[in-house]
PDB file of C-alpha atoms in Angstrom:
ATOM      1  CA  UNK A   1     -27.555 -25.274 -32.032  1.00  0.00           C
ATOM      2  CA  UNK A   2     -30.865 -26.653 -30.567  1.00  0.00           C
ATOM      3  CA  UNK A   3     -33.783 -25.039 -29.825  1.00  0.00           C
ATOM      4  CA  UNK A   4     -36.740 -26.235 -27.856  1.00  0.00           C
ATOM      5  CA  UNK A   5     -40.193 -24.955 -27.289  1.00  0.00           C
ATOM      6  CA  UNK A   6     -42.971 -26.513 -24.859  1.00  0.00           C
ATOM      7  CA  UNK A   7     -44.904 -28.596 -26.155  1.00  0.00           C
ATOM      8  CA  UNK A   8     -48.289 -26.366 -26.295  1.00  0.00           C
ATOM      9  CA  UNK A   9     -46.263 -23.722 -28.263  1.00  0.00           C
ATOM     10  CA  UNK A  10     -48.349 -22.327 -31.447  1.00  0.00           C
ATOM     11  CA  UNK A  11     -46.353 -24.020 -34.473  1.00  0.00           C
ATOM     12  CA  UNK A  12     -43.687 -21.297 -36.598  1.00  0.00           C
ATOM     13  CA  UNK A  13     -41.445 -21.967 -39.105  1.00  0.00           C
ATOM     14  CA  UNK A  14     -38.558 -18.852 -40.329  1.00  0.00           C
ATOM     15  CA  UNK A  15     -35.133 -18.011 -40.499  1.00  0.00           C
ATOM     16  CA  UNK A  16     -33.657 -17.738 -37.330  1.00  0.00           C
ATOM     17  CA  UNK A  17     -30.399 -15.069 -37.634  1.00  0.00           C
ATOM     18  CA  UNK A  18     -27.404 -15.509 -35.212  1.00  0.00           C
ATOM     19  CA  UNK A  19     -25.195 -12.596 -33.987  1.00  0.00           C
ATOM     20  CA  UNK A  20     -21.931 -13.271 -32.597  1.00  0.00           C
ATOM     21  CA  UNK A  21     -19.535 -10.762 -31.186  1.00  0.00           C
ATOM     22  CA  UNK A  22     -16.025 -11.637 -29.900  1.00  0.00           C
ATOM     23  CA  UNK A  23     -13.182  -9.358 -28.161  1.00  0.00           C
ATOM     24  CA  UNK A  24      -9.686 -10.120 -29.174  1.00  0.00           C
ATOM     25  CA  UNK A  25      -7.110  -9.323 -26.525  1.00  0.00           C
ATOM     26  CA  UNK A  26      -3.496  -8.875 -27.513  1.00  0.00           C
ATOM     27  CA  UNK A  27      -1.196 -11.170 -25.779  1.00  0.00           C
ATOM     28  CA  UNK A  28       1.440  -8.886 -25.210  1.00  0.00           C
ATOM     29  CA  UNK A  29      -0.883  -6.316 -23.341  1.00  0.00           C
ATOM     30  CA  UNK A  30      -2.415  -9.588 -21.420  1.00  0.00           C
ATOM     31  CA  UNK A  31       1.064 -10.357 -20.236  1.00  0.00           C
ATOM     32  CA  UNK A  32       2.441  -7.086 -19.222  1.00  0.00           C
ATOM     33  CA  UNK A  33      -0.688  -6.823 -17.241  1.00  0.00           C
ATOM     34  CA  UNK A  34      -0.092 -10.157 -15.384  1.00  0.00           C
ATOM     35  CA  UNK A  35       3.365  -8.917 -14.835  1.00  0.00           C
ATOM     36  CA  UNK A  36       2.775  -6.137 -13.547  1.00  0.00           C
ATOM     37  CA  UNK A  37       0.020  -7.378 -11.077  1.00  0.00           C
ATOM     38  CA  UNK A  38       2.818 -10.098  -9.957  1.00  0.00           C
ATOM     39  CA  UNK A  39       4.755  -6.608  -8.197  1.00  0.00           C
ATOM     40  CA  UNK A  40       1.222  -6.077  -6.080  1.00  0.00           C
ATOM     41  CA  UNK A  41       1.544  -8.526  -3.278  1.00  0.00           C
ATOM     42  CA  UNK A  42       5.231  -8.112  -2.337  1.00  0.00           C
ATOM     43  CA  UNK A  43       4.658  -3.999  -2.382  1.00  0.00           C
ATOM     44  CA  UNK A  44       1.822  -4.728  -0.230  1.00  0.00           C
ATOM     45  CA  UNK A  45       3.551  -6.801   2.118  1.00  0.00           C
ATOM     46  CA  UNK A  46       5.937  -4.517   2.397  1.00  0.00           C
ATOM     47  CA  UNK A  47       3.957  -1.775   2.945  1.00  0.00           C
ATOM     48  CA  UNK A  48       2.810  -3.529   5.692  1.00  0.00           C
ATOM     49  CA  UNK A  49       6.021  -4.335   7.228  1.00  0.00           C
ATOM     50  CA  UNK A  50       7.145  -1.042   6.991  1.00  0.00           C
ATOM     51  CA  UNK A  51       4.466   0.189   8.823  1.00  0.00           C
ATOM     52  CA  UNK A  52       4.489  -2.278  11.838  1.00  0.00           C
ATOM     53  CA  UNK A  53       8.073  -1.485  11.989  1.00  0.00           C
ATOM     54  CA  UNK A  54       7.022   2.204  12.815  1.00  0.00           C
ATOM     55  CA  UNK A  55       5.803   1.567  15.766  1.00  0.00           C
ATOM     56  CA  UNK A  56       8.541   0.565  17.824  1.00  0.00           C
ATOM     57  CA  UNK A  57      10.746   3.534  16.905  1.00  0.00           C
ATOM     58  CA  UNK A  58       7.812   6.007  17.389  1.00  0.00           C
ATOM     59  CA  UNK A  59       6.791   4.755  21.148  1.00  0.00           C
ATOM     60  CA  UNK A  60      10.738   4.352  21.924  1.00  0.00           C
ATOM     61  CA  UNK A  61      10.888   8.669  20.692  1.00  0.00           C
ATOM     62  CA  UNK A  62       7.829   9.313  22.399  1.00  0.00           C
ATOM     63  CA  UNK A  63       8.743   7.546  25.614  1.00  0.00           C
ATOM     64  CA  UNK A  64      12.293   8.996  25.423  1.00  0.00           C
ATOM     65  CA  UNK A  65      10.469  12.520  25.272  1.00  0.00           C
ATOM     66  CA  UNK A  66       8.232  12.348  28.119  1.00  0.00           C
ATOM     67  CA  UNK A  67      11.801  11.356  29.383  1.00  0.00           C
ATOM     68  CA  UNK A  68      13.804  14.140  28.651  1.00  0.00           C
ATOM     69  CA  UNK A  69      10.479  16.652  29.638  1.00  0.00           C
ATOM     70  CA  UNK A  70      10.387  15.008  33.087  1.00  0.00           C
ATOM     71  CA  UNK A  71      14.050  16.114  33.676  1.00  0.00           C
ATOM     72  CA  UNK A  72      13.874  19.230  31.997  1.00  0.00           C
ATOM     73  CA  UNK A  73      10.785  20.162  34.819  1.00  0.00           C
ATOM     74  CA  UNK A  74      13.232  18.648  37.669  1.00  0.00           C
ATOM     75  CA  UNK A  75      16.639  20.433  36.389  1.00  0.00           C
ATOM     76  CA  UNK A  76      14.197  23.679  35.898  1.00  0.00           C
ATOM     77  CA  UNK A  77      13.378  23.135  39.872  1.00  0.00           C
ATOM     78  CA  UNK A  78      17.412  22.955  41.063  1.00  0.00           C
ATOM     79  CA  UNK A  79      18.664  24.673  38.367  1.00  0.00           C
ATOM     80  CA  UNK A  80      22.283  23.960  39.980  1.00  0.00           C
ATOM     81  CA  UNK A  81      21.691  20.305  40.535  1.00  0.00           C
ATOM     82  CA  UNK A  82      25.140  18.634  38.247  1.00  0.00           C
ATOM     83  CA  UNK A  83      23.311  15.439  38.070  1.00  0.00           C
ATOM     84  CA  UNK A  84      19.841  16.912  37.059  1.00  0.00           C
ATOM     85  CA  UNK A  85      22.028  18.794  34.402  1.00  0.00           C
ATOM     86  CA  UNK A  86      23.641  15.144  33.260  1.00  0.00           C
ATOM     87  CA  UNK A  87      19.874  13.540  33.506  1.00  0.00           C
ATOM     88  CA  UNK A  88      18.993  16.515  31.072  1.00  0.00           C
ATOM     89  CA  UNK A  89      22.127  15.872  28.703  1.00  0.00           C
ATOM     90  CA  UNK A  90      21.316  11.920  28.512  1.00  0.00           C
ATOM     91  CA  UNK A  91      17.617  12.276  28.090  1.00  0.00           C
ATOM     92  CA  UNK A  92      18.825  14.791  25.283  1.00  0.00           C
ATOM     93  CA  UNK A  93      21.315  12.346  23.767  1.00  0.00           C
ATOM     94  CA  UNK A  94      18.604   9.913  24.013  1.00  0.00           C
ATOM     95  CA  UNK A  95      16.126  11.737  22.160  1.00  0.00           C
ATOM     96  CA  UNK A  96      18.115  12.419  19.814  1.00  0.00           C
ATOM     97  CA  UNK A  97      19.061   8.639  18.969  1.00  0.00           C
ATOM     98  CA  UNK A  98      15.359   7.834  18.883  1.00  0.00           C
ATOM     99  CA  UNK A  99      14.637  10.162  16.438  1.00  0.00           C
ATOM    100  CA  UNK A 100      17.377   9.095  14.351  1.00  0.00           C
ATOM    101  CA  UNK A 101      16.308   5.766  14.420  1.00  0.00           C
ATOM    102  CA  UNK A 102      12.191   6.873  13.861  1.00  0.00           C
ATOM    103  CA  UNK A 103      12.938   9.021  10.840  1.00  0.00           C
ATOM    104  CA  UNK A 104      15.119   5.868   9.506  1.00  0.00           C
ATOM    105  CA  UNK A 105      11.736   4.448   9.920  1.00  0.00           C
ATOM    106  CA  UNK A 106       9.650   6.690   8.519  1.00  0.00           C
ATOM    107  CA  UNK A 107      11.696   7.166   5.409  1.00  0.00           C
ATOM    108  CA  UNK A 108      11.453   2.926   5.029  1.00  0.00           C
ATOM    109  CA  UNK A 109       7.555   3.521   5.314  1.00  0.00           C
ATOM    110  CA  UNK A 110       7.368   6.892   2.842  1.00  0.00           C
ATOM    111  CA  UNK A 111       9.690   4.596   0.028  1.00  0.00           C
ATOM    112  CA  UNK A 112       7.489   1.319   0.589  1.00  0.00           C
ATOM    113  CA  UNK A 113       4.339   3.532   0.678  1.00  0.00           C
ATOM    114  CA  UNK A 114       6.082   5.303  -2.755  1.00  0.00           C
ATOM    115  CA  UNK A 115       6.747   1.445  -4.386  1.00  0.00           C
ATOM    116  CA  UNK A 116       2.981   0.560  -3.652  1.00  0.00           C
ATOM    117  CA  UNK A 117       1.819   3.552  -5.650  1.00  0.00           C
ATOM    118  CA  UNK A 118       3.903   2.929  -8.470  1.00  0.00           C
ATOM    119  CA  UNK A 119       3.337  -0.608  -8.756  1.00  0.00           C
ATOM    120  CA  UNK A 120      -0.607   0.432  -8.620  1.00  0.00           C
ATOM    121  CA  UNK A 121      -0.074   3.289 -11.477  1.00  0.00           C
ATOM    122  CA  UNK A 122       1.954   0.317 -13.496  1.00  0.00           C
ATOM    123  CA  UNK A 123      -1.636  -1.481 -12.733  1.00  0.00           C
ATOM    124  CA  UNK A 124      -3.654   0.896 -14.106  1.00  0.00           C
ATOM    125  CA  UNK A 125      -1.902   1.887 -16.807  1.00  0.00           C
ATOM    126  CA  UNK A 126      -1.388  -1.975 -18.323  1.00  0.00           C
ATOM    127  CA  UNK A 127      -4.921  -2.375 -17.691  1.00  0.00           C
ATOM    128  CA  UNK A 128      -5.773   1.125 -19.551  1.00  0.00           C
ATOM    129  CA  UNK A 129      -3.268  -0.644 -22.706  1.00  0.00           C
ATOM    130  CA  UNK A 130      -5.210  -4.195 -22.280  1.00  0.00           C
ATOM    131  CA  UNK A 131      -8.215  -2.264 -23.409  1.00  0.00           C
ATOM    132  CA  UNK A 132      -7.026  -0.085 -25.967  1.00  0.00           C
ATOM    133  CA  UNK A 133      -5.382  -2.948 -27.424  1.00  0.00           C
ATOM    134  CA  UNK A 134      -8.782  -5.204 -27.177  1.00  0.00           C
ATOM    135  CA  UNK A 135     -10.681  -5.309 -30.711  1.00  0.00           C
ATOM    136  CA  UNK A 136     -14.211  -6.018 -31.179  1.00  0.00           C
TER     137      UNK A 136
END
């Protein structure tokens, strides 16, 4: 060690005592941690693509909808009308393919959303073991 004082500092002499401290992480706890953190990304991205791939499905349902209400209000009109009653059936029919394929979607999104969170718990709880595990 060096020390240095300027050079109109009042002369001392004594003992000068040095403290150290250290922490002392255990490797094991250190890697399971960096493991674990590897899972973050790829949950996020898919998070991510999970949720962009909503949207399509959910316009498509709510477009199919306002569909199937526009015929309903015409077939409601001419409530005899056999091709307002087949515009009814197919708005129906596709209705109920849209929703098929938006709550395909939405269950993707719930189980990527579901992934994320565990891979965050995993996180947490590594990082709660780095520090138990850490000696001073």
């Amino acid at each position: 060690m060096v020390f240095e004082a300027a050079e109109d500092a009042v002369e001392w002499a004594g003992t000068v005592q040095v403290i150290g401290t250290a922490k002392i992480t255990d490797p094991t706890a250190v890697a399971a941690l960096a493991a674990v953190q590897q899972g973050l990304k790829p949950a996020v991205d898919a998070a991510a693509a999970a949720e962009k791939a909503l949207a399509k499905p959910a316009d498509d349902l709510a477009k199919a909808t306002a569909e199937l209400t526009a015929a309903q209000a015409e077939l409601a009109a001419k409530a005899e009308d056999e091709a307002l009653k087949k515009k009814v059936a197919d708005a129906e029919a596709k209705v109920a393919a849209a929703k098929t394929v938006n709550d395909q979607a939405v269950a993707a999104k719930a189980a990527a959303d579901q992934k994320l969170a565990e891979v965050q718990s995993a996180i947490a709880q590594a990082q709660q073991a780095q520090v138990a595990a850490t000696r001073e």
